[in-house]
Coordinates of C-alpha atoms and ligand atoms in Angstrom, one line a residue:
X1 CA 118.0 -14.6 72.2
X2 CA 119.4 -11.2 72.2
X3 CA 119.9 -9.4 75.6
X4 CA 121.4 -5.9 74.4
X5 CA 124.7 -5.7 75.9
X6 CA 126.5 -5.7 73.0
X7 CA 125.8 -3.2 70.2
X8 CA 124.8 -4.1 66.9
X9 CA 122.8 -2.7 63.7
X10 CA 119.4 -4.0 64.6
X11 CA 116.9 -5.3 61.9
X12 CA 113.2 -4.2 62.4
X13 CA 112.7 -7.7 64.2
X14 CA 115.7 -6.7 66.9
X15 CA 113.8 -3.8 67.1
X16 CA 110.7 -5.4 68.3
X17 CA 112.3 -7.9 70.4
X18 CA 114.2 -4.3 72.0
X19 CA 111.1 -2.9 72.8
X20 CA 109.8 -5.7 74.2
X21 CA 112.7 -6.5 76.5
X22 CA 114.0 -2.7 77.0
X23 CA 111.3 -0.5 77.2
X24 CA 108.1 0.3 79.7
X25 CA 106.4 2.5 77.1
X26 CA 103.1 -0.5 75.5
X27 CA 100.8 -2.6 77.2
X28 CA 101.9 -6.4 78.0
X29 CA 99.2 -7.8 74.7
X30 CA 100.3 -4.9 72.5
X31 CA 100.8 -6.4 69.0
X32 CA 104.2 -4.6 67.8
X33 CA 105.1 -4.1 63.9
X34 CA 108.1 -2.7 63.2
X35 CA 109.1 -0.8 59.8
X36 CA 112.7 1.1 59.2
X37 CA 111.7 4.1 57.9
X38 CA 115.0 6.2 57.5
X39 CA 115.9 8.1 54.5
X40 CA 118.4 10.6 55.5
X41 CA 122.1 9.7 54.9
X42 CA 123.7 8.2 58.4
X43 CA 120.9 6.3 60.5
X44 CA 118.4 3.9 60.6
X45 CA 114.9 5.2 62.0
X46 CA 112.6 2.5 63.0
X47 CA 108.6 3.4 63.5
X48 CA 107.5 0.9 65.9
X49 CA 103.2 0.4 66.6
X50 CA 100.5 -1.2 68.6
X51 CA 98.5 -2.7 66.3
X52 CA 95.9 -2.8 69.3
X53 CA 96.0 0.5 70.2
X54 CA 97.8 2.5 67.5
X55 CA 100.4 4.1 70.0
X56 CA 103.7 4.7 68.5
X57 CA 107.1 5.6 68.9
X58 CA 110.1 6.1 67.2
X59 CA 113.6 4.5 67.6
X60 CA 116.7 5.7 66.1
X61 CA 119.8 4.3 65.8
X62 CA 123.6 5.1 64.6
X63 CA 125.1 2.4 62.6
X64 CA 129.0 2.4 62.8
X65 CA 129.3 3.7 59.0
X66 CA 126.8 6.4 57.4
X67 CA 123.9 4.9 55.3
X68 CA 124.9 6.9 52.4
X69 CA 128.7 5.5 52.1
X70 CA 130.6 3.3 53.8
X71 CA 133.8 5.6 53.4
X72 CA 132.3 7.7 56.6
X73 CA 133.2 5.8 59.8
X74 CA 131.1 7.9 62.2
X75 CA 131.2 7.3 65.6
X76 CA 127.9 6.1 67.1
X77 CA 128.3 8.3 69.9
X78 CA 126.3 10.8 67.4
X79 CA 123.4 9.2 69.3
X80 CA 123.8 10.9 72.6
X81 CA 124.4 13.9 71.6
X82 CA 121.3 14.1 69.5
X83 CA 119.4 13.0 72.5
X84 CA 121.3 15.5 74.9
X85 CA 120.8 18.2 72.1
X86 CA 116.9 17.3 72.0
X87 CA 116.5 18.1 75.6
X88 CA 118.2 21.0 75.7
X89 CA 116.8 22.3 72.7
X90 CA 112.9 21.2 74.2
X91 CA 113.7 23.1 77.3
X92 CA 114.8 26.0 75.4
X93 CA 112.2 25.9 72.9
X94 CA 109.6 24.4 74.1
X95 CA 107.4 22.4 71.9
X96 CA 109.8 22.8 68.7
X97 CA 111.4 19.3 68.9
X98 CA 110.4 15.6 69.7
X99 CA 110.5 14.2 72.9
X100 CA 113.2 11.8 74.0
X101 CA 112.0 8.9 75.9
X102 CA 115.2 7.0 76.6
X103 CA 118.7 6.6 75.5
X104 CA 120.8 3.6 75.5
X105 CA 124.4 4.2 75.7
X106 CA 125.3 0.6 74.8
X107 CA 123.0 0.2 71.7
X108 CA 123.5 3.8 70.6
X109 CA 120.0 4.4 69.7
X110 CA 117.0 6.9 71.6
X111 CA 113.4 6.4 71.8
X112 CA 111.2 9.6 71.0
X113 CA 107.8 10.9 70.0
X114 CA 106.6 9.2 66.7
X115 CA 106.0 12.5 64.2
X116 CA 104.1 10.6 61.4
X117 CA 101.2 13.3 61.7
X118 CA 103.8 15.9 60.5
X119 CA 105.6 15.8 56.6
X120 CA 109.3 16.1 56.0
X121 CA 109.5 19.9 55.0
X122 CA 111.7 19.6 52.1
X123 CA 108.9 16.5 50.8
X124 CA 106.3 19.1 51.5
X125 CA 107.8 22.0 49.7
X126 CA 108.4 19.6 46.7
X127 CA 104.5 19.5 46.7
X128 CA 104.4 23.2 47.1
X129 CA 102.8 23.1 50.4
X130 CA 102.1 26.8 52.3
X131 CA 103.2 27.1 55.9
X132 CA 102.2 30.1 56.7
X133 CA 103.5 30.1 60.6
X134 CA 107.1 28.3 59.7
X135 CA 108.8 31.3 60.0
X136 CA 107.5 32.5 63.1
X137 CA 108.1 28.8 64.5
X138 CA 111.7 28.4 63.4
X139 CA 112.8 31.8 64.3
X140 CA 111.7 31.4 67.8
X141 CA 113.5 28.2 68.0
X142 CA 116.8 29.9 66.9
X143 CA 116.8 32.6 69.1
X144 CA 116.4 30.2 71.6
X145 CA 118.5 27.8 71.1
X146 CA 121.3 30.0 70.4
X147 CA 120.8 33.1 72.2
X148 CA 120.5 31.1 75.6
X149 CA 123.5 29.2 75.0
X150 CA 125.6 31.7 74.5
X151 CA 128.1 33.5 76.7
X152 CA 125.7 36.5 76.3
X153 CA 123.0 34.4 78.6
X154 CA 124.9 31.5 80.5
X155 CA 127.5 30.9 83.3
X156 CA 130.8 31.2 81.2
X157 CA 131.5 27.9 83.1
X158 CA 128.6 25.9 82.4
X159 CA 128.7 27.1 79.0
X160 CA 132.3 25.9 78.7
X161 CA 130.6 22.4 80.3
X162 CA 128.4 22.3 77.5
X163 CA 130.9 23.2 74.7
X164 CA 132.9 20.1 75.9
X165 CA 129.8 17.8 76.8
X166 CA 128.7 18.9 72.7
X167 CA 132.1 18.1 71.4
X168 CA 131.7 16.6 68.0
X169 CA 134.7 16.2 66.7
X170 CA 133.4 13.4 64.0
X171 CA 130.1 14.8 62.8
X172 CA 132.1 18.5 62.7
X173 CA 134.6 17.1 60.9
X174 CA 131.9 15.8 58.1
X175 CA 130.9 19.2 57.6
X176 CA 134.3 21.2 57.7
X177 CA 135.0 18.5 55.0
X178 CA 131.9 18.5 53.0
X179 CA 130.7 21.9 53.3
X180 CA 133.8 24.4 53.9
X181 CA 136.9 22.4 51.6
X182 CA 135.5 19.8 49.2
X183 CA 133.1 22.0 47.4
X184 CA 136.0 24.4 46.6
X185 CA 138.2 22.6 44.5
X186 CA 138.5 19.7 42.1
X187 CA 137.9 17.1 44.6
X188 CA 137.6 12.9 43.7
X189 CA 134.5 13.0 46.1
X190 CA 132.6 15.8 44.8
X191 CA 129.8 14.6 42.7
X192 CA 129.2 16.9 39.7
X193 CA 126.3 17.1 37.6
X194 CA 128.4 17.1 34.0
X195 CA 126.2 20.0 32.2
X196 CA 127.8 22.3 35.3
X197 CA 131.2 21.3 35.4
X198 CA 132.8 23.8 34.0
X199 CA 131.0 26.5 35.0
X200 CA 132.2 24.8 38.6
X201 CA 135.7 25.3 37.3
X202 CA 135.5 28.8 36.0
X203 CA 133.3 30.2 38.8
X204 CA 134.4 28.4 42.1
X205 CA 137.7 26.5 41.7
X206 CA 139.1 28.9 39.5
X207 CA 138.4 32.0 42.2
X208 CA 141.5 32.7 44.6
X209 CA 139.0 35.3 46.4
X210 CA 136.3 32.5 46.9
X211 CA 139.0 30.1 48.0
X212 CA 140.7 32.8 50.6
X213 CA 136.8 33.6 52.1
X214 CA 136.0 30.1 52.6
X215 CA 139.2 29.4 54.3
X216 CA 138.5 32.3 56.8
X217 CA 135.1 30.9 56.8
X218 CA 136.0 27.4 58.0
X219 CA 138.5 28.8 60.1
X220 CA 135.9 30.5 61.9
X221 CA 133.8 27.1 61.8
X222 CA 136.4 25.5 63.8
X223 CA 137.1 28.1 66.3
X224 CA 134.2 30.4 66.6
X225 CA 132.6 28.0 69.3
X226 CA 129.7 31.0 70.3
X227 CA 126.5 29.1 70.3
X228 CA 125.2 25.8 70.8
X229 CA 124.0 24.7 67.3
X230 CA 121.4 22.1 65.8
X231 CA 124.5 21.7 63.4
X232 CA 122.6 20.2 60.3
X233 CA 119.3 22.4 59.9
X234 CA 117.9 21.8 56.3
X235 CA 114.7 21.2 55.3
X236 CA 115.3 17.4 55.8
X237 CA 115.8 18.1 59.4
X238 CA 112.0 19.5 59.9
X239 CA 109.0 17.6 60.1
X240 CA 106.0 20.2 59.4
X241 CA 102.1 20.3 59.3
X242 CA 100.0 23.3 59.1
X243 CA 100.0 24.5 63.2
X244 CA 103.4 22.8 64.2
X245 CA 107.0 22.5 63.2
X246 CA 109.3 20.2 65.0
X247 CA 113.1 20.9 64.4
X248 CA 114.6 16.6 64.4
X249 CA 118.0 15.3 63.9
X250 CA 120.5 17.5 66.1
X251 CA 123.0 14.8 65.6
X252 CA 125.9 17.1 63.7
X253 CA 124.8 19.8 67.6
X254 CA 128.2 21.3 68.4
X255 CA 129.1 24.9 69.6
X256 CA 129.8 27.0 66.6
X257 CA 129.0 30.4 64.8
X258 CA 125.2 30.9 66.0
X259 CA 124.5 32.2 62.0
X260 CA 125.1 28.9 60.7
X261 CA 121.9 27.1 61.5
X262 CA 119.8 30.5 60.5
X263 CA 122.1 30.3 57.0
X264 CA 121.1 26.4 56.4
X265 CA 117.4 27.4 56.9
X266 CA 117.5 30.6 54.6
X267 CA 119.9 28.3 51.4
X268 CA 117.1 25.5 51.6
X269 CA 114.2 27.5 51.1
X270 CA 116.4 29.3 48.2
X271 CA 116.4 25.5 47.1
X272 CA 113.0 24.8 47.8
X273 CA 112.3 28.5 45.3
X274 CA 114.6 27.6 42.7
X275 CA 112.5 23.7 42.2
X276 CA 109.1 25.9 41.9
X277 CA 110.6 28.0 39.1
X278 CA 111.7 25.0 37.1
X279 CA 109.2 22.6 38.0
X280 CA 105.5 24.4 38.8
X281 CA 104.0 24.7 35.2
X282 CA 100.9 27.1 35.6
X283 CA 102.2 30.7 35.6
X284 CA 99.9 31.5 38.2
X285 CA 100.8 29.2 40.7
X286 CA 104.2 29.2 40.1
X287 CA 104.3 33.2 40.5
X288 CA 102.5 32.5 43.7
X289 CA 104.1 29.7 45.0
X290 CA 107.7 31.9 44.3
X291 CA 106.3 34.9 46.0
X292 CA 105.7 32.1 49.1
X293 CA 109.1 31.4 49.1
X294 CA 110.8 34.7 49.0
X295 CA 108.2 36.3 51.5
X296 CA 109.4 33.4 53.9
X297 CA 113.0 34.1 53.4
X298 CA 112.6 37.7 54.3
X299 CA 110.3 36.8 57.0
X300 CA 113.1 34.3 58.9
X301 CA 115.8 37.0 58.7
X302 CA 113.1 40.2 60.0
X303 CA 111.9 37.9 62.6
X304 CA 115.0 36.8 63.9
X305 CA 116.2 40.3 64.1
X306 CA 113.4 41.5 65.9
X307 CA 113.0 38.5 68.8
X308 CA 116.6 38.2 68.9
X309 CA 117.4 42.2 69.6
X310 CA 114.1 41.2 72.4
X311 CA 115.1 38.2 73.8
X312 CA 118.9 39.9 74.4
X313 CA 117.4 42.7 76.3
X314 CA 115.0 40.2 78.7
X315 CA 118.2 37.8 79.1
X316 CA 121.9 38.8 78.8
X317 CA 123.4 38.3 81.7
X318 CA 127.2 39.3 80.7
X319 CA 127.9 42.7 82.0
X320 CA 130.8 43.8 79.6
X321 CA 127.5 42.7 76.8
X322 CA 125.3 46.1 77.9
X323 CA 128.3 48.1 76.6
X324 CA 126.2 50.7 73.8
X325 CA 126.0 49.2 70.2
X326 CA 127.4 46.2 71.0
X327 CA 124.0 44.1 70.7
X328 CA 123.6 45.4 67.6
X329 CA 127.5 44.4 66.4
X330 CA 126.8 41.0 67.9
X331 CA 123.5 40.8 66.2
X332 CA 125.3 42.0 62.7
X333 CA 128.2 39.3 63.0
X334 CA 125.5 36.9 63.3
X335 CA 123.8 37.5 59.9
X336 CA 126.9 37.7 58.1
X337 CA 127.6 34.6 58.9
X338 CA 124.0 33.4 58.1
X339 CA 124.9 34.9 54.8
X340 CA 128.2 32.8 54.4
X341 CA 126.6 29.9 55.8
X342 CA 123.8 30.2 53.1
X343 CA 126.3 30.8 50.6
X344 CA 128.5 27.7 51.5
X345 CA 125.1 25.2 52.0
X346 CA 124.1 26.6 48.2
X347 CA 127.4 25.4 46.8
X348 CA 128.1 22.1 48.5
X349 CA 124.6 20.9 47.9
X350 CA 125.3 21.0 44.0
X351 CA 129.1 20.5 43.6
X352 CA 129.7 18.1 46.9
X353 CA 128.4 14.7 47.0
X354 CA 125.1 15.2 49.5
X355 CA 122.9 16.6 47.0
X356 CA 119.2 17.8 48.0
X357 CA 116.2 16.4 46.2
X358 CA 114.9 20.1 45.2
X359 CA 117.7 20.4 42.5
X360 CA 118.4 16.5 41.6
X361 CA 114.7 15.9 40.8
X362 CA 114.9 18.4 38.1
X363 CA 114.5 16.5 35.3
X364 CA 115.4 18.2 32.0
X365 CA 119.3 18.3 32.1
X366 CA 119.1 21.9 30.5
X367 CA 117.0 23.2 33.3
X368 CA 118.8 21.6 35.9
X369 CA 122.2 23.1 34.8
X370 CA 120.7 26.6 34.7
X371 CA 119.2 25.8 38.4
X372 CA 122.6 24.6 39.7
X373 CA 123.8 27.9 38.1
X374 CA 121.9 29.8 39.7
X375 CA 122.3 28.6 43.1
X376 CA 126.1 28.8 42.8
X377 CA 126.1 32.1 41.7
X378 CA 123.7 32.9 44.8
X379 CA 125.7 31.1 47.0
X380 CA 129.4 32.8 45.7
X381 CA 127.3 36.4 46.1
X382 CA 126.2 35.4 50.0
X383 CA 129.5 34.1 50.8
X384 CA 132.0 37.7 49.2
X385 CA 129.1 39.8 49.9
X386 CA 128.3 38.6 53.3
X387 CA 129.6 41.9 55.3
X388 CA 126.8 43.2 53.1
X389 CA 124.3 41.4 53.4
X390 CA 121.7 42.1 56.5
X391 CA 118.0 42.1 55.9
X392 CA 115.1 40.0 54.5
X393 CA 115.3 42.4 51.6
X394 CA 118.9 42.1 51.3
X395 CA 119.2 37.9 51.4
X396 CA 115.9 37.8 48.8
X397 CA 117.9 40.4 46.6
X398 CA 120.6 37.9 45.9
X399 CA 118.4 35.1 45.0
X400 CA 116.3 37.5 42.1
X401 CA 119.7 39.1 40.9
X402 CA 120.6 35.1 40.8
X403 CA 118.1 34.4 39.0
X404 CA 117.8 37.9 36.5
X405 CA 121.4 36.2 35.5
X406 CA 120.0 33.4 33.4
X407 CA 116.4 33.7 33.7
X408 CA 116.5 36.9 30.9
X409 CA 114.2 36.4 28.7
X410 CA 111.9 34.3 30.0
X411 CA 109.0 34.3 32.7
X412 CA 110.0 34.6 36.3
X413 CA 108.6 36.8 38.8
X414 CA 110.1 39.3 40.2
X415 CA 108.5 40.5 43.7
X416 CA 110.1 43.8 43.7
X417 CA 108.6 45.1 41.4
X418 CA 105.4 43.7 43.1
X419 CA 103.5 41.9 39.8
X420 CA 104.3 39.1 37.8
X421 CA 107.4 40.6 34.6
X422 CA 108.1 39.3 31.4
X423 CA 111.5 40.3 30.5
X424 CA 112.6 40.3 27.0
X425 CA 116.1 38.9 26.1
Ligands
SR1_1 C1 128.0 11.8 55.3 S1 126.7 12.7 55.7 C2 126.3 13.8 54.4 C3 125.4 14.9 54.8 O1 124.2 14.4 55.4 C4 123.9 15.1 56.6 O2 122.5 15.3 56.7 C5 124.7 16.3 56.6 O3 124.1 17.4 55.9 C6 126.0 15.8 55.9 O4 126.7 16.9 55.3
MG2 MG1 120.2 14.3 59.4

């Protein structure tokens, strides 16, 4: 019999036996199946329910080694902070995350609210599912989470509490690997799709000006400690249904450059676009479904804007933070580095070895090499453009004049011109 004490990687039958001997949350004749339903590339996510009553919850825990290579030892301490980042984050925002039950300390795993009502957003874009009120959700949840954890809103002392309490040093370390240095060169680990290799070489790891920005850019990762982040926010990270969006997975939470989370959610929809124009055969619906996409884009970056220039005059607090212009310098550093962050996100995802399912499940190699293309060349125009690079208009800009680069001659549609173009090669 198992009492807990000691951590280990539970099976779905420890997980039972956990809940049974752990947790106050079924009725003493509940009739508990257990099924590990995890998919993302660190944890295992269990779904636990009452046959009797059909109540359910969800139990997620960090194994010593990430699911999807044993090469990352990450420590399992990624558990509290997700849990710790949760709360905050569902004080902050209310409603926008799961709720956290419990956490154990020992068995490195948290009990929340089961989501199985929502869809994975990136599984529900691959359907080409509408969600008409994501941005307005996701934007309210970034200017609150990282507005009112800055040193613009809080105590400079309890902020400097929570930068410690949220250091990350492992999870970080992932990303300044995976996202800010591997991408960039010739690395063993990178995983390359072969039809893109050398444009790899001759576009990114041939460019001294790419490699000098993404050094400043990592640099600034590292240092730039101005907001408390969700860390890891692509489209894998959001469960979604028509009326609700629920941000999950805060594990990678750490305080860094506030634009990095809004630059995550801005690259995956670009991903989410780029599968539609490859994959959606009817014209129509594909013209439609495109237009979706790029109205969303511009939609997250306007309505961050505008809450975020409200919610900074309701809350600052900082006194030196009223000086003239300075909310709107503060507001513009932010969105560059959405832009880099976008840029960065759109090049690891194809050249690194975490790929996304929006570009891999692209099937015809041809058309898969031209989508990679274009995402790079998107993501190398966000990252030396980025001091450019401000509005919804501006950040949709770069994807069509992405796309105008190898979609000549073909049918795409091009919103700017506001009706569906044929353009002749
Ligand atoms: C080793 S983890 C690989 C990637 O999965 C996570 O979701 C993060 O995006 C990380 O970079
Ligand atoms: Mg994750």
């Amino acid at each position: 019999m198992k009492d807990f004490t000691t951590y280990f990687t539970m099976t779905e039958k420890d997980v039972i036996e956990y809940v049974q001997k752990k947790l106050d949350i079924f009725e003493q004749n509940a009739e508990l199946e257990c099924r590990e339903i995890g998919d993302g590339n660190l944890n295992y996510v269990f779904r636990v329910v009452d046959q009797n009553s059909g109540q359910s919850v969800i139990i997620k825990q960090a194994g010593p080694v990430a699911r999807i290579s044993d090469a990352f030892k990450v420590s399992p301490d990624r558990n509290r902070i997700e849990s710790e980042a949760l709360k905050l984050q569902g004080e902050l925002a209310p409603g926008f995350v799961p709720k956290v039950y419990s956490y154990d300390p020992i068995m490195n795993c948290c009990v929340m609210d089961d989501l199985s009502d929502h869809e994975i957003m990136r599984t529900a874009l691959l359907k080409h599912k509408k969600f008409p009120l994501f941005a307005d959700h996701i934007t309210t949840f970034l200017v609150n989470t990282l507005l009112l954890t800055s040193d613009a809103v809080i105590d400079h002392k309890e902020k400097k509490a929570l930068v410690q309490k949220f250091t990350n040093s492992e999870l970080c370390e992932i990303t300044e690997d995976l996202v800010y240095t591997e991408p960039f060169y010739d690395c063993e680990q990178n995983d390359v799709f072969p039809e893109t290799r050398e444009f790899i070489r001759e576009e990114i790891w041939n460019d001294s000006k790419l490699a000098l920005e993404t050094a400043k850019l990592k640099f600034d990762f590292m240092t730039k400690a101005q907001s408390l982040l969700h860390g890891d926010l692509h489209t894998g990270s959001i469960f979604i249904k028509e009326d609700s969006t629920k941000i999950i997975d805060p594990e990678f939470a750490f305080y860094g450059p506030a634009g990095f989370d809004i630059g995550n959610v801005i690259a995956n929809l670009i991903f989410a676009y780029v599968n539609a124009s490859f994959t959606i055969e009817v014209q129509e619906t594909k013209e439609d479904y495109m237009q979706y996409i790029q109205q969303t884009i511009s939609d997250v970056i306007e309505l961050f804007t505008k809450k975020f220039l409200h919610a900074w005059d309701e809350n600052i607090k900082e006194r030196t933070a009223s000086a003239p212009s300075f909310k709107e310098w503060y507001l513009n550093s932010i969105l560059e580095d959405a832009s880099a962050a976008a840029g960065l996100e759109l090049c690891r995802r194809i050249i690194g070895i975490a790929h996304v399912k929006d570009i891999t499940s692209i099937e015809n190699k041809e058309s898969r090499a031209l989508a990679e293309k274009i995402c790079l060349t998107a993501g190398k125009t966000f990252i030396l453009e980025r001091a450019n690079i401000r509005t919804g208009d501006d950040f949709v800009n770069v994807l069509l004049q992405s796309v105008r680069k190898f979609i000549e001659g073909e049918k795409f549609y091009d919103s700017s011109k506001s009706h569906s173009i044929r353009t002749t090669g």
